[in-house]
Coordinates of C-alpha atoms and ligand atoms in Angstrom, one line a residue:
M13 CA -45.2 -69.9 -17.9
T14 CA -45.9 -67.9 -14.8
D15 CA -44.5 -64.5 -14.3
P16 CA -40.8 -64.4 -13.4
L17 CA -40.3 -64.3 -9.6
L18 CA -38.2 -61.2 -9.2
L19 CA -37.0 -60.0 -5.8
P20 CA -37.2 -57.2 -4.9
R21 CA -40.6 -56.9 -6.4
V22 CA -40.7 -54.7 -9.5
D23 CA -43.4 -52.1 -10.3
R24 CA -44.6 -53.4 -13.6
L25 CA -43.9 -56.6 -15.4
T26 CA -45.7 -57.8 -18.6
R27 CA -45.1 -60.9 -20.5
A28 CA -44.6 -61.0 -24.3
S29 CA -44.2 -64.0 -26.4
G30 CA -41.0 -66.0 -26.9
A31 CA -37.6 -65.7 -25.3
Y32 CA -34.1 -64.4 -25.9
L33 CA -31.4 -67.0 -26.0
L34 CA -27.9 -66.0 -25.0
D35 CA -25.5 -67.7 -27.4
A36 CA -22.0 -67.3 -28.9
A37 CA -23.3 -64.5 -31.1
T38 CA -24.6 -62.4 -28.2
R39 CA -22.8 -59.1 -27.8
I40 CA -23.2 -56.5 -25.1
S41 CA -23.1 -52.8 -26.0
G42 CA -23.6 -49.5 -24.3
P43 CA -22.4 -45.9 -24.6
D44 CA -19.1 -44.8 -23.0
E45 CA -20.8 -43.7 -19.8
L46 CA -21.9 -47.3 -19.3
L47 CA -18.6 -49.1 -20.0
G48 CA -18.4 -50.1 -16.3
T49 CA -21.9 -51.6 -16.4
V50 CA -21.1 -53.5 -19.7
A51 CA -17.9 -54.8 -18.1
W52 CA -19.8 -55.8 -14.9
L53 CA -22.4 -57.7 -16.9
Q54 CA -19.8 -59.4 -19.0
A55 CA -17.9 -60.5 -15.8
A56 CA -21.2 -61.7 -14.3
L57 CA -22.2 -63.8 -17.3
R58 CA -19.0 -65.0 -19.0
P59 CA -17.7 -67.5 -16.5
V60 CA -21.0 -69.3 -15.8
T61 CA -22.3 -69.3 -19.4
G62 CA -18.9 -69.9 -21.1
L63 CA -20.0 -67.5 -23.8
P64 CA -17.7 -64.8 -25.1
L65 CA -20.3 -62.0 -24.9
R66 CA -18.0 -59.6 -26.8
D67 CA -18.5 -55.8 -26.9
G68 CA -21.2 -55.0 -29.4
D69 CA -21.5 -51.9 -31.6
G70 CA -24.9 -50.8 -30.4
D71 CA -26.8 -52.0 -33.5
G72 CA -29.7 -53.1 -31.3
T73 CA -29.1 -56.8 -31.4
G74 CA -27.8 -58.8 -28.4
I75 CA -28.0 -56.9 -25.1
T76 CA -28.0 -53.2 -25.4
L77 CA -27.6 -50.9 -22.4
D78 CA -28.6 -47.2 -22.6
L79 CA -29.4 -44.1 -20.6
D80 CA -32.7 -42.2 -20.7
P81 CA -32.7 -39.1 -18.5
A82 CA -36.5 -39.1 -18.5
L83 CA -36.4 -42.0 -16.1
D84 CA -35.8 -41.7 -12.3
D85 CA -32.1 -41.8 -11.4
E86 CA -32.3 -45.4 -10.1
G87 CA -35.3 -46.3 -12.4
Y88 CA -34.9 -48.6 -15.4
R89 CA -36.7 -50.5 -18.1
V90 CA -35.9 -54.0 -19.3
E91 CA -37.4 -55.1 -22.7
V92 CA -36.7 -58.6 -23.7
R93 CA -37.7 -59.9 -27.1
P94 CA -36.5 -62.9 -29.1
A95 CA -34.3 -60.5 -31.2
G96 CA -32.6 -58.9 -28.2
V97 CA -32.6 -57.3 -24.8
R98 CA -32.6 -53.6 -24.1
I99 CA -31.9 -52.2 -20.7
T100 CA -32.4 -48.4 -20.2
G101 CA -31.8 -46.5 -17.0
G102 CA -32.1 -43.0 -15.7
T103 CA -28.4 -43.2 -14.7
A104 CA -25.8 -45.9 -14.6
A105 CA -27.3 -47.1 -11.3
G106 CA -30.7 -47.6 -13.0
V107 CA -29.0 -49.6 -15.8
F108 CA -27.2 -51.6 -13.2
Y109 CA -30.4 -52.6 -11.5
G110 CA -31.9 -53.5 -14.9
A111 CA -28.8 -55.7 -15.4
Q112 CA -29.5 -57.3 -12.0
V113 CA -33.0 -58.0 -13.1
L114 CA -31.7 -59.6 -16.3
L115 CA -29.7 -62.0 -14.2
Q116 CA -32.9 -62.8 -12.2
L117 CA -34.8 -63.5 -15.5
L118 CA -32.1 -66.1 -16.3
P119 CA -32.1 -69.5 -14.5
P120 CA -30.8 -69.3 -10.9
E121 CA -27.6 -71.1 -11.8
V122 CA -26.5 -67.8 -13.3
H123 CA -25.4 -66.9 -9.8
R124 CA -22.7 -69.5 -9.8
R125 CA -19.1 -68.4 -10.5
S126 CA -17.9 -71.0 -13.1
L127 CA -19.2 -72.9 -16.1
V128 CA -22.6 -74.6 -15.6
E129 CA -23.3 -77.0 -18.5
G130 CA -26.6 -78.2 -19.7
V131 CA -28.5 -75.0 -18.9
E132 CA -30.3 -73.0 -21.6
W133 CA -29.5 -69.4 -21.0
S134 CA -32.9 -68.2 -22.0
V135 CA -34.6 -65.0 -20.9
P136 CA -38.4 -64.9 -21.2
A137 CA -39.8 -62.0 -23.2
V138 CA -41.0 -59.3 -20.8
D139 CA -41.3 -55.6 -20.3
V140 CA -40.2 -54.4 -16.8
A141 CA -40.6 -50.8 -15.7
D142 CA -39.4 -50.1 -12.2
S143 CA -37.9 -47.6 -9.8
P144 CA -37.3 -47.7 -6.0
R145 CA -39.5 -46.3 -3.3
F146 CA -36.6 -45.0 -1.2
G147 CA -33.1 -43.6 -2.0
W148 CA -31.5 -45.1 1.1
R149 CA -31.7 -48.9 1.0
G150 CA -29.2 -50.0 3.3
M151 CA -27.4 -52.6 5.4
H152 CA -25.3 -51.8 8.4
L153 CA -22.4 -54.1 9.2
D154 CA -20.4 -54.3 12.5
V155 CA -16.9 -55.5 11.7
A156 CA -15.6 -54.4 15.1
R157 CA -17.2 -57.1 17.3
H158 CA -16.0 -59.7 14.9
F159 CA -13.7 -58.7 12.1
M160 CA -14.7 -59.5 8.6
P161 CA -12.0 -59.7 6.0
A162 CA -12.3 -57.4 3.0
H163 CA -13.0 -60.2 0.5
D164 CA -16.0 -61.3 2.6
V165 CA -17.2 -57.7 2.9
M166 CA -17.0 -57.5 -0.9
R167 CA -19.0 -60.7 -1.2
L168 CA -21.7 -59.1 1.0
I169 CA -21.6 -56.0 -1.2
D170 CA -22.3 -58.3 -4.2
L171 CA -25.3 -59.8 -2.3
M172 CA -26.5 -56.3 -1.4
A173 CA -26.3 -55.3 -5.1
M174 CA -28.2 -58.4 -6.1
H175 CA -31.0 -57.1 -3.9
R176 CA -30.8 -53.6 -5.3
L177 CA -29.5 -52.2 -2.0
N178 CA -27.3 -49.1 -2.3
T179 CA -25.9 -48.1 1.1
L180 CA -23.5 -50.0 3.4
H181 CA -23.2 -48.4 6.8
W182 CA -19.8 -49.7 7.9
H183 CA -19.3 -49.7 11.7
L184 CA -15.6 -49.6 12.0
T185 CA -14.7 -48.9 15.6
E186 CA -15.9 -50.2 18.9
D187 CA -15.0 -51.1 22.5
Q188 CA -13.8 -54.5 21.2
G189 CA -11.7 -53.4 18.2
W190 CA -10.6 -50.6 15.9
R191 CA -10.7 -51.8 12.3
I192 CA -9.5 -48.9 10.0
E193 CA -5.8 -47.9 9.6
I194 CA -5.3 -44.2 10.5
L195 CA -1.8 -43.1 9.4
K196 CA -1.5 -40.3 11.9
Y197 CA -2.4 -42.6 14.9
P198 CA -0.9 -46.1 14.1
R199 CA -1.6 -47.4 17.6
L200 CA -5.3 -47.4 16.8
T201 CA -4.7 -50.6 14.8
T202 CA -1.3 -51.9 16.2
V203 CA -2.9 -51.9 19.6
G204 CA -6.6 -51.3 19.1
A205 CA -7.3 -53.9 16.4
W206 CA -7.0 -56.9 18.6
R207 CA -8.3 -58.2 21.9
A208 CA -7.1 -61.0 24.1
S209 CA -10.4 -63.0 24.2
S210 CA -14.0 -62.8 23.2
Q211 CA -17.2 -63.4 25.1
V212 CA -19.2 -66.5 24.1
G213 CA -22.9 -66.2 24.5
A214 CA -25.0 -63.6 26.3
G215 CA -26.4 -63.1 29.8
P216 CA -24.9 -64.0 33.1
E217 CA -23.8 -67.5 32.0
A218 CA -21.7 -66.3 29.1
T219 CA -18.1 -67.5 29.0
Q220 CA -14.8 -66.4 27.4
D221 CA -13.0 -68.2 24.6
G222 CA -9.5 -67.2 25.7
R223 CA -8.6 -66.8 22.0
P224 CA -7.1 -63.6 20.6
H225 CA -9.2 -62.0 17.9
G226 CA -8.5 -59.1 15.6
G227 CA -7.8 -57.7 12.2
F228 CA -8.1 -54.4 10.4
Y229 CA -8.3 -52.8 7.0
T230 CA -5.2 -51.0 5.7
Q231 CA -6.0 -47.8 3.8
A232 CA -5.3 -49.8 0.6
D233 CA -7.9 -52.4 1.7
I234 CA -10.5 -49.6 2.3
R235 CA -9.8 -48.1 -1.1
E236 CA -10.4 -51.5 -2.7
V237 CA -13.7 -52.1 -0.9
V238 CA -14.9 -48.5 -1.6
A239 CA -14.2 -48.9 -5.3
Y240 CA -15.7 -52.4 -5.5
A241 CA -18.8 -51.0 -3.9
A242 CA -18.9 -48.0 -6.2
A243 CA -18.8 -50.3 -9.2
R244 CA -21.9 -51.9 -7.8
H245 CA -23.6 -48.6 -7.0
V246 CA -23.2 -49.2 -3.3
T247 CA -22.1 -46.1 -1.3
I248 CA -20.3 -46.8 2.0
V249 CA -21.1 -44.7 5.0
P250 CA -18.1 -45.2 7.4
E251 CA -18.7 -44.9 11.1
V252 CA -16.2 -44.0 13.8
D253 CA -18.3 -44.3 17.0
V254 CA -17.9 -41.7 19.7
P255 CA -17.9 -40.7 22.6
G256 CA -19.0 -44.1 23.9
H257 CA -18.0 -47.5 22.4
S258 CA -14.4 -46.2 22.3
M259 CA -12.4 -48.5 24.6
A260 CA -10.2 -49.8 21.7
A261 CA -9.1 -46.2 21.0
I262 CA -8.6 -45.4 24.6
T263 CA -6.5 -48.5 25.0
A264 CA -4.3 -47.4 22.2
Y265 CA -4.2 -43.7 23.3
P266 CA -5.0 -43.6 27.1
H267 CA -5.0 -39.8 27.1
L268 CA -8.3 -40.0 25.2
G269 CA -10.0 -41.5 28.2
V270 CA -11.4 -40.0 31.4
G271 CA -8.2 -41.0 33.2
A272 CA -7.6 -38.3 35.8
V273 CA -9.7 -40.0 38.4
E274 CA -10.6 -43.5 39.2
L275 CA -14.4 -43.8 39.4
G276 CA -15.2 -43.1 43.0
G277 CA -11.6 -43.4 43.9
A278 CA -8.5 -41.2 44.5
P279 CA -7.1 -39.1 41.7
V280 CA -4.3 -40.7 39.7
P281 CA -1.7 -38.6 37.9
E282 CA -1.4 -40.6 34.7
P283 CA -4.2 -41.7 32.3
R284 CA -5.4 -45.1 33.2
Q285 CA -4.4 -48.0 30.9
I286 CA -7.4 -50.0 30.0
A287 CA -7.7 -53.0 27.6
V288 CA -9.6 -53.6 24.4
G289 CA -13.0 -55.0 25.4
T290 CA -13.5 -58.7 25.6
E291 CA -17.1 -58.6 26.7
W292 CA -20.2 -57.4 24.9
G293 CA -22.3 -54.5 26.4
I294 CA -22.2 -50.9 27.3
F295 CA -19.2 -49.7 29.3
D296 CA -18.4 -46.8 31.5
D297 CA -15.0 -46.1 29.9
V298 CA -15.7 -43.3 27.4
L299 CA -13.8 -40.5 25.8
N300 CA -12.9 -37.3 27.6
T301 CA -14.0 -34.1 26.0
E302 CA -10.7 -32.2 26.0
Q303 CA -10.0 -30.0 23.0
S304 CA -7.1 -32.4 22.3
T305 CA -9.6 -35.3 22.0
V306 CA -11.8 -33.3 19.6
D307 CA -8.7 -32.5 17.5
F308 CA -7.6 -36.2 17.5
Y309 CA -11.0 -37.3 16.2
R310 CA -11.1 -34.4 13.7
D311 CA -7.7 -35.8 12.4
V312 CA -9.2 -39.3 12.2
L313 CA -12.2 -38.0 10.3
T314 CA -10.0 -36.1 7.9
E315 CA -8.4 -39.4 6.9
V316 CA -11.7 -41.2 6.9
M317 CA -13.2 -38.5 4.5
A318 CA -10.2 -38.9 2.2
L319 CA -10.9 -42.6 1.9
F320 CA -14.7 -42.5 1.6
P321 CA -16.1 -40.2 -1.1
G322 CA -19.8 -40.5 -0.1
T323 CA -21.9 -37.7 1.3
W324 CA -22.5 -39.2 4.8
I325 CA -19.8 -39.7 7.5
G326 CA -20.9 -41.6 10.7
V327 CA -19.9 -40.4 14.2
G328 CA -22.0 -42.9 16.1
G329 CA -23.1 -41.2 19.3
D330 CA -25.0 -44.2 20.7
E331 CA -25.0 -45.6 24.3
C332 CA -22.6 -43.3 26.0
P333 CA -22.8 -43.7 29.8
K334 CA -22.3 -40.5 31.6
A335 CA -20.9 -41.9 35.0
Q336 CA -17.3 -41.0 34.3
W337 CA -18.1 -37.4 33.2
Q338 CA -20.3 -36.9 36.3
S339 CA -17.6 -38.0 38.7
D340 CA -14.6 -36.4 36.9
P341 CA -13.7 -32.9 38.2
R342 CA -11.9 -32.0 35.0
T343 CA -15.0 -32.8 32.9
Q344 CA -17.2 -30.8 35.2
E345 CA -14.8 -27.9 34.9
L346 CA -14.9 -28.2 31.1
M347 CA -18.7 -28.2 31.2
R348 CA -18.7 -25.0 33.3
E349 CA -16.2 -23.3 31.0
R350 CA -18.4 -24.2 28.0
G351 CA -21.7 -23.2 29.7
L352 CA -23.1 -26.6 29.5
A353 CA -25.8 -27.6 32.0
D354 CA -25.5 -31.3 32.1
E355 CA -23.7 -34.3 30.6
E356 CA -26.3 -34.7 27.9
Q357 CA -25.4 -31.2 26.6
L358 CA -21.7 -32.2 26.8
Q359 CA -22.4 -35.1 24.6
A360 CA -24.2 -32.9 22.1
W361 CA -21.3 -30.4 22.3
F362 CA -18.8 -33.1 21.5
I363 CA -20.8 -34.5 18.6
G364 CA -21.4 -30.9 17.5
Q365 CA -17.6 -30.4 17.3
L366 CA -17.2 -33.3 14.9
D367 CA -20.4 -32.4 13.0
E368 CA -18.8 -29.0 12.4
H369 CA -15.7 -30.6 11.0
V370 CA -17.6 -33.0 8.7
T371 CA -19.8 -30.1 7.5
A372 CA -16.9 -27.9 6.8
A373 CA -15.5 -30.6 4.5
G374 CA -18.8 -30.5 2.5
R375 CA -20.1 -33.8 4.0
R376 CA -23.1 -34.6 6.2
T377 CA -23.0 -36.2 9.6
F378 CA -24.7 -39.5 10.2
G379 CA -25.5 -40.5 13.8
W380 CA -27.6 -42.8 15.9
D381 CA -30.8 -41.2 17.4
E382 CA -28.9 -40.2 20.6
I383 CA -27.5 -37.3 18.6
L384 CA -31.0 -35.8 19.2
E385 CA -30.3 -35.6 22.9
G386 CA -28.9 -32.7 24.8
H387 CA -30.1 -29.9 22.6
G388 CA -32.3 -26.9 23.1
A389 CA -30.9 -25.3 26.2
A390 CA -28.4 -22.4 26.1
G391 CA -24.9 -23.5 25.3
A392 CA -25.8 -26.8 23.6
R393 CA -24.8 -26.9 20.1
P394 CA -27.4 -27.9 17.6
M395 CA -26.5 -30.2 14.8
S396 CA -26.0 -28.9 11.3
P397 CA -29.1 -28.9 9.1
G398 CA -27.7 -31.8 7.0
A399 CA -27.2 -34.1 10.0
T400 CA -29.0 -37.3 9.5
V401 CA -30.4 -39.5 12.2
A402 CA -30.4 -43.3 12.3
S403 CA -33.5 -44.2 14.3
W404 CA -32.7 -47.4 16.1
R405 CA -34.5 -47.3 19.5
G406 CA -37.8 -47.9 17.8
M407 CA -39.2 -45.1 15.7
T408 CA -39.2 -42.3 18.3
G409 CA -36.0 -40.8 16.9
A410 CA -37.5 -40.9 13.4
V411 CA -40.6 -39.0 14.4
T412 CA -38.6 -36.4 16.5
A413 CA -35.9 -35.9 13.9
A414 CA -38.3 -35.5 11.0
R415 CA -40.4 -33.0 13.0
L416 CA -37.2 -31.0 13.7
G417 CA -36.4 -31.0 10.0
Y418 CA -33.6 -33.5 10.1
D419 CA -33.4 -36.3 7.6
V420 CA -33.9 -39.8 8.9
V421 CA -32.9 -43.4 8.2
A422 CA -35.2 -45.9 9.8
C423 CA -33.6 -48.9 11.4
P424 CA -35.8 -49.7 14.4
D425 CA -34.4 -52.5 16.5
D426 CA -37.8 -54.2 16.8
Q427 CA -38.2 -54.4 13.0
V428 CA -34.7 -54.8 11.4
Y429 CA -32.1 -55.8 13.9
L430 CA -30.8 -58.9 12.2
D431 CA -28.9 -60.1 15.3
Y432 CA -32.2 -60.7 17.0
R433 CA -33.4 -64.3 17.1
Q434 CA -35.2 -65.6 14.0
S435 CA -37.8 -67.8 15.9
D436 CA -38.6 -68.8 19.4
S437 CA -37.2 -72.3 18.8
P438 CA -34.6 -73.3 21.4
D439 CA -32.4 -74.4 18.5
E440 CA -31.7 -70.8 17.4
P441 CA -28.1 -70.1 18.1
I442 CA -27.3 -67.7 20.9
P443 CA -30.9 -66.3 20.9
V444 CA -31.0 -62.6 21.9
S445 CA -33.7 -60.1 22.4
I446 CA -37.1 -60.5 20.7
V447 CA -38.2 -62.8 17.9
L448 CA -37.8 -61.1 14.5
G449 CA -39.1 -63.7 12.1
L450 CA -39.2 -63.2 8.3
E451 CA -42.8 -62.0 8.4
D452 CA -42.0 -59.5 11.2
V453 CA -39.2 -58.1 9.1
Y454 CA -41.3 -58.0 6.0
A455 CA -43.7 -55.8 8.0
F456 CA -41.0 -53.1 8.3
E457 CA -42.4 -49.7 7.6
P458 CA -39.8 -46.9 7.5
V459 CA -42.3 -44.0 7.5
P460 CA -44.0 -43.4 10.8
A461 CA -47.8 -43.1 10.3
E462 CA -48.0 -40.0 12.5
L463 CA -45.8 -37.8 10.2
T464 CA -47.4 -35.3 7.8
P465 CA -46.5 -35.8 4.2
E466 CA -44.0 -32.9 4.4
E467 CA -42.3 -34.4 7.5
A468 CA -42.4 -37.8 5.9
R469 CA -40.2 -36.5 3.1
H470 CA -37.3 -36.5 5.6
V471 CA -37.4 -40.3 5.8
L472 CA -34.7 -41.1 3.3
G473 CA -35.3 -44.8 3.7
G474 CA -34.1 -47.6 5.9
Q475 CA -31.5 -50.2 6.7
A476 CA -31.1 -53.5 8.4
N477 CA -28.5 -53.5 11.2
V478 CA -26.1 -56.4 11.5
W479 CA -24.4 -56.4 14.9
T480 CA -21.9 -59.1 15.2
E481 CA -21.3 -59.9 18.9
H482 CA -22.7 -63.3 18.3
M483 CA -21.7 -63.7 14.6
D484 CA -18.1 -64.9 14.7
S485 CA -17.8 -65.8 11.1
P486 CA -19.1 -64.8 7.6
R487 CA -21.1 -68.1 7.7
T488 CA -22.9 -67.0 10.8
V489 CA -23.5 -63.6 9.2
D490 CA -25.1 -65.4 6.3
F491 CA -27.3 -67.3 8.6
L492 CA -28.6 -64.3 10.5
V493 CA -28.8 -61.9 7.5
F494 CA -30.5 -64.1 4.9
P495 CA -33.3 -64.4 4.0
R496 CA -34.4 -61.5 6.3
L497 CA -32.4 -59.0 4.3
C498 CA -34.4 -60.1 1.2
A499 CA -37.5 -58.9 3.0
V500 CA -35.9 -55.6 4.0
A501 CA -34.7 -55.1 0.4
D502 CA -38.2 -55.9 -0.9
V503 CA -40.0 -53.3 1.3
L504 CA -37.3 -50.6 0.7
W505 CA -37.6 -51.0 -3.0
S506 CA -41.2 -51.6 -3.6
D507 CA -44.1 -49.4 -2.7
A508 CA -46.7 -52.0 -3.6
P509 CA -49.1 -53.0 -0.8
R510 CA -47.5 -55.7 1.4
D511 CA -48.3 -59.2 0.4
F512 CA -46.4 -61.8 2.5
A513 CA -47.8 -64.7 0.5
G514 CA -46.6 -63.2 -2.7
F515 CA -43.3 -62.3 -1.2
S516 CA -42.9 -65.9 0.1
A517 CA -43.6 -67.4 -3.3
R518 CA -41.0 -65.1 -4.9
L519 CA -38.6 -65.9 -2.0
D520 CA -39.0 -69.7 -2.6
H521 CA -37.5 -69.2 -6.1
H522 CA -35.0 -66.6 -4.9
L523 CA -33.5 -69.1 -2.4
L524 CA -32.4 -71.1 -5.5
R525 CA -30.4 -68.0 -6.4
L526 CA -29.0 -67.7 -2.9
D527 CA -28.1 -71.5 -3.1
A528 CA -26.2 -70.9 -6.3
A529 CA -24.4 -67.9 -4.8
G530 CA -23.4 -70.0 -1.8
V531 CA -25.4 -68.2 0.8
E532 CA -26.0 -70.2 4.0
Y533 CA -29.4 -68.7 4.9
H534 CA -31.7 -69.6 7.7
R535 CA -34.2 -72.2 6.7
A536 CA -37.9 -71.9 7.5
S537 CA -37.5 -75.3 9.3
G538 CA -34.9 -73.8 11.6
P539 CA -31.1 -74.0 11.9
L540 CA -29.3 -76.9 10.3
P541 CA -27.3 -78.9 12.9
W542 CA -24.1 -77.0 12.2
Q543 CA -25.9 -73.7 12.5
T544 CA -26.8 -74.4 16.2
R545 CA -24.7 -73.5 19.2
P546 CA -25.7 -76.1 21.8
G547 CA -25.0 -75.0 25.3
V548 CA -24.1 -71.4 24.5
P549 CA -26.4 -69.2 26.5
G550 CA -28.4 -66.3 24.9
R551 CA -30.5 -63.6 26.4
P552 CA -34.0 -63.7 24.9
A553 CA -36.5 -61.0 25.8
S554 CA -40.2 -60.6 25.3
R555 CA -41.7 -57.7 23.3
E556 CA -43.0 -56.2 26.5
E557 CA -39.6 -56.2 28.2
R558 CA -38.0 -54.7 25.2
A559 CA -40.7 -52.0 24.7
A560 CA -40.4 -51.0 28.4
Y561 CA -36.6 -50.6 28.0
I562 CA -36.9 -48.6 24.8
A563 CA -39.5 -46.3 26.3
E564 CA -37.2 -45.6 29.2
V565 CA -34.1 -44.9 27.1
T566 CA -35.9 -42.7 24.6
A567 CA -37.7 -40.5 27.2
N568 CA -35.3 -37.7 26.4
I569 CA -36.2 -37.5 22.7
A570 CA -39.9 -38.4 22.7
Ligands
ACM814 C1 -27.0 -49.5 18.6 O1 -27.7 -50.5 18.4 N1 -26.3 -49.3 19.7 C2 -27.1 -48.3 17.7

């Protein structure tokens, strides 16, 4: 038999002779610290095998889970012999990854949810020793452009865990919708969680569907998802995006907007009433920077921090046009009062106010690479040392941030934006931006070559970003995310030299697991008929066009 085809790739795998057969006598045991992992493994194996898999007493037979502090936190060993299976991890997370590998050593049908008959639940005898290259192995998910119900988010978390990914960057607010209940400001969801219509397609020929869209998570939903993720060793980094991408909030609470003047028009006495966005893009309607707006968002973040126990709290910061601030006398007055030289510094000031609040609560701020802009001059507020930069406009932000001593998460759009088209076939549905095929994504390298080893230590890892303007259902998310996420997971986990042929061979087998799990991935042959969107326009770009745009917009941080 050939070596088992594990994905992500493991550091060391050696074959021994024989196999362990799961049967009615198999028990699963572990110390008290691992009761959750024992329960998870039982829940994963019982329905599909039909075996009782009772708790064992740790006598070394059956499947034994254990901790070994000498291993890396997320490192683990799996030893399979005909007499039993032993999974040892540095922490419960490591044991969990060992348990995921145990599932991959079983036939792919193990990823089904109910009894599969006629399968021998046999695990080849092996020794696996493994630990990840990076501590931040993530996926970003935009649930604002298209809402994803909590049960589908939890399904994606299961799929992340299967790929030994550990961080979900959850993009919860946007121009087109606010998705998290905030008790102090109920209109954020009663008003801000729905829109009248949605753009269909991209580019000048795009249309509207005329169909209301919406949805939000109650705080009880959020607690459920957070706990579900935690049980799978996935930490959620919530994001409330400011000061751009905020039209849903401004619709709900117009005093948050730059409402005192119409752009280029006469002053109006009341805040302007806008509408939750129905088009995709970057819009001039942004937050004002009054102290009352800072206080509002500090209140929002206080509730967010009470719901999300993880270290990082996202404040966005991307793509904030400055036109309204430039033409608004009140904003200009605030800038003078605060000693700020330009609107870039005002944005840095605003992010700084929230960064201070996050830091005072003992957390760390997570923001897009725009949070590097507007610093340095007198009056601009530097970010706290713990602030962490998501480098998305290529890797310029990663280089700049690491050299300034900030931690970095690499998610360059030209390597890991999973909304970008998967091939140059005209059949790809709503094709946007450049082609990011599986091999392109597999080439993702989170650490910029120009960093010194010391600077490179600031690169915590990377994540794939899943923007959902053109993904209007979980089925479409499956199609754009898989199998490209498998490639991202492989390169974030494994530090072995890249080997696309080897990856492809492992993926061929792994797709059987995805089939069993019901994942509607993109086929190498292209979209299946029902995965196409005939007649819906996209906006493809060439690599040259994209590179020119990115060079222009990152000139400030280069
Ligand atoms: C982004 O893609 N606007 C971060």
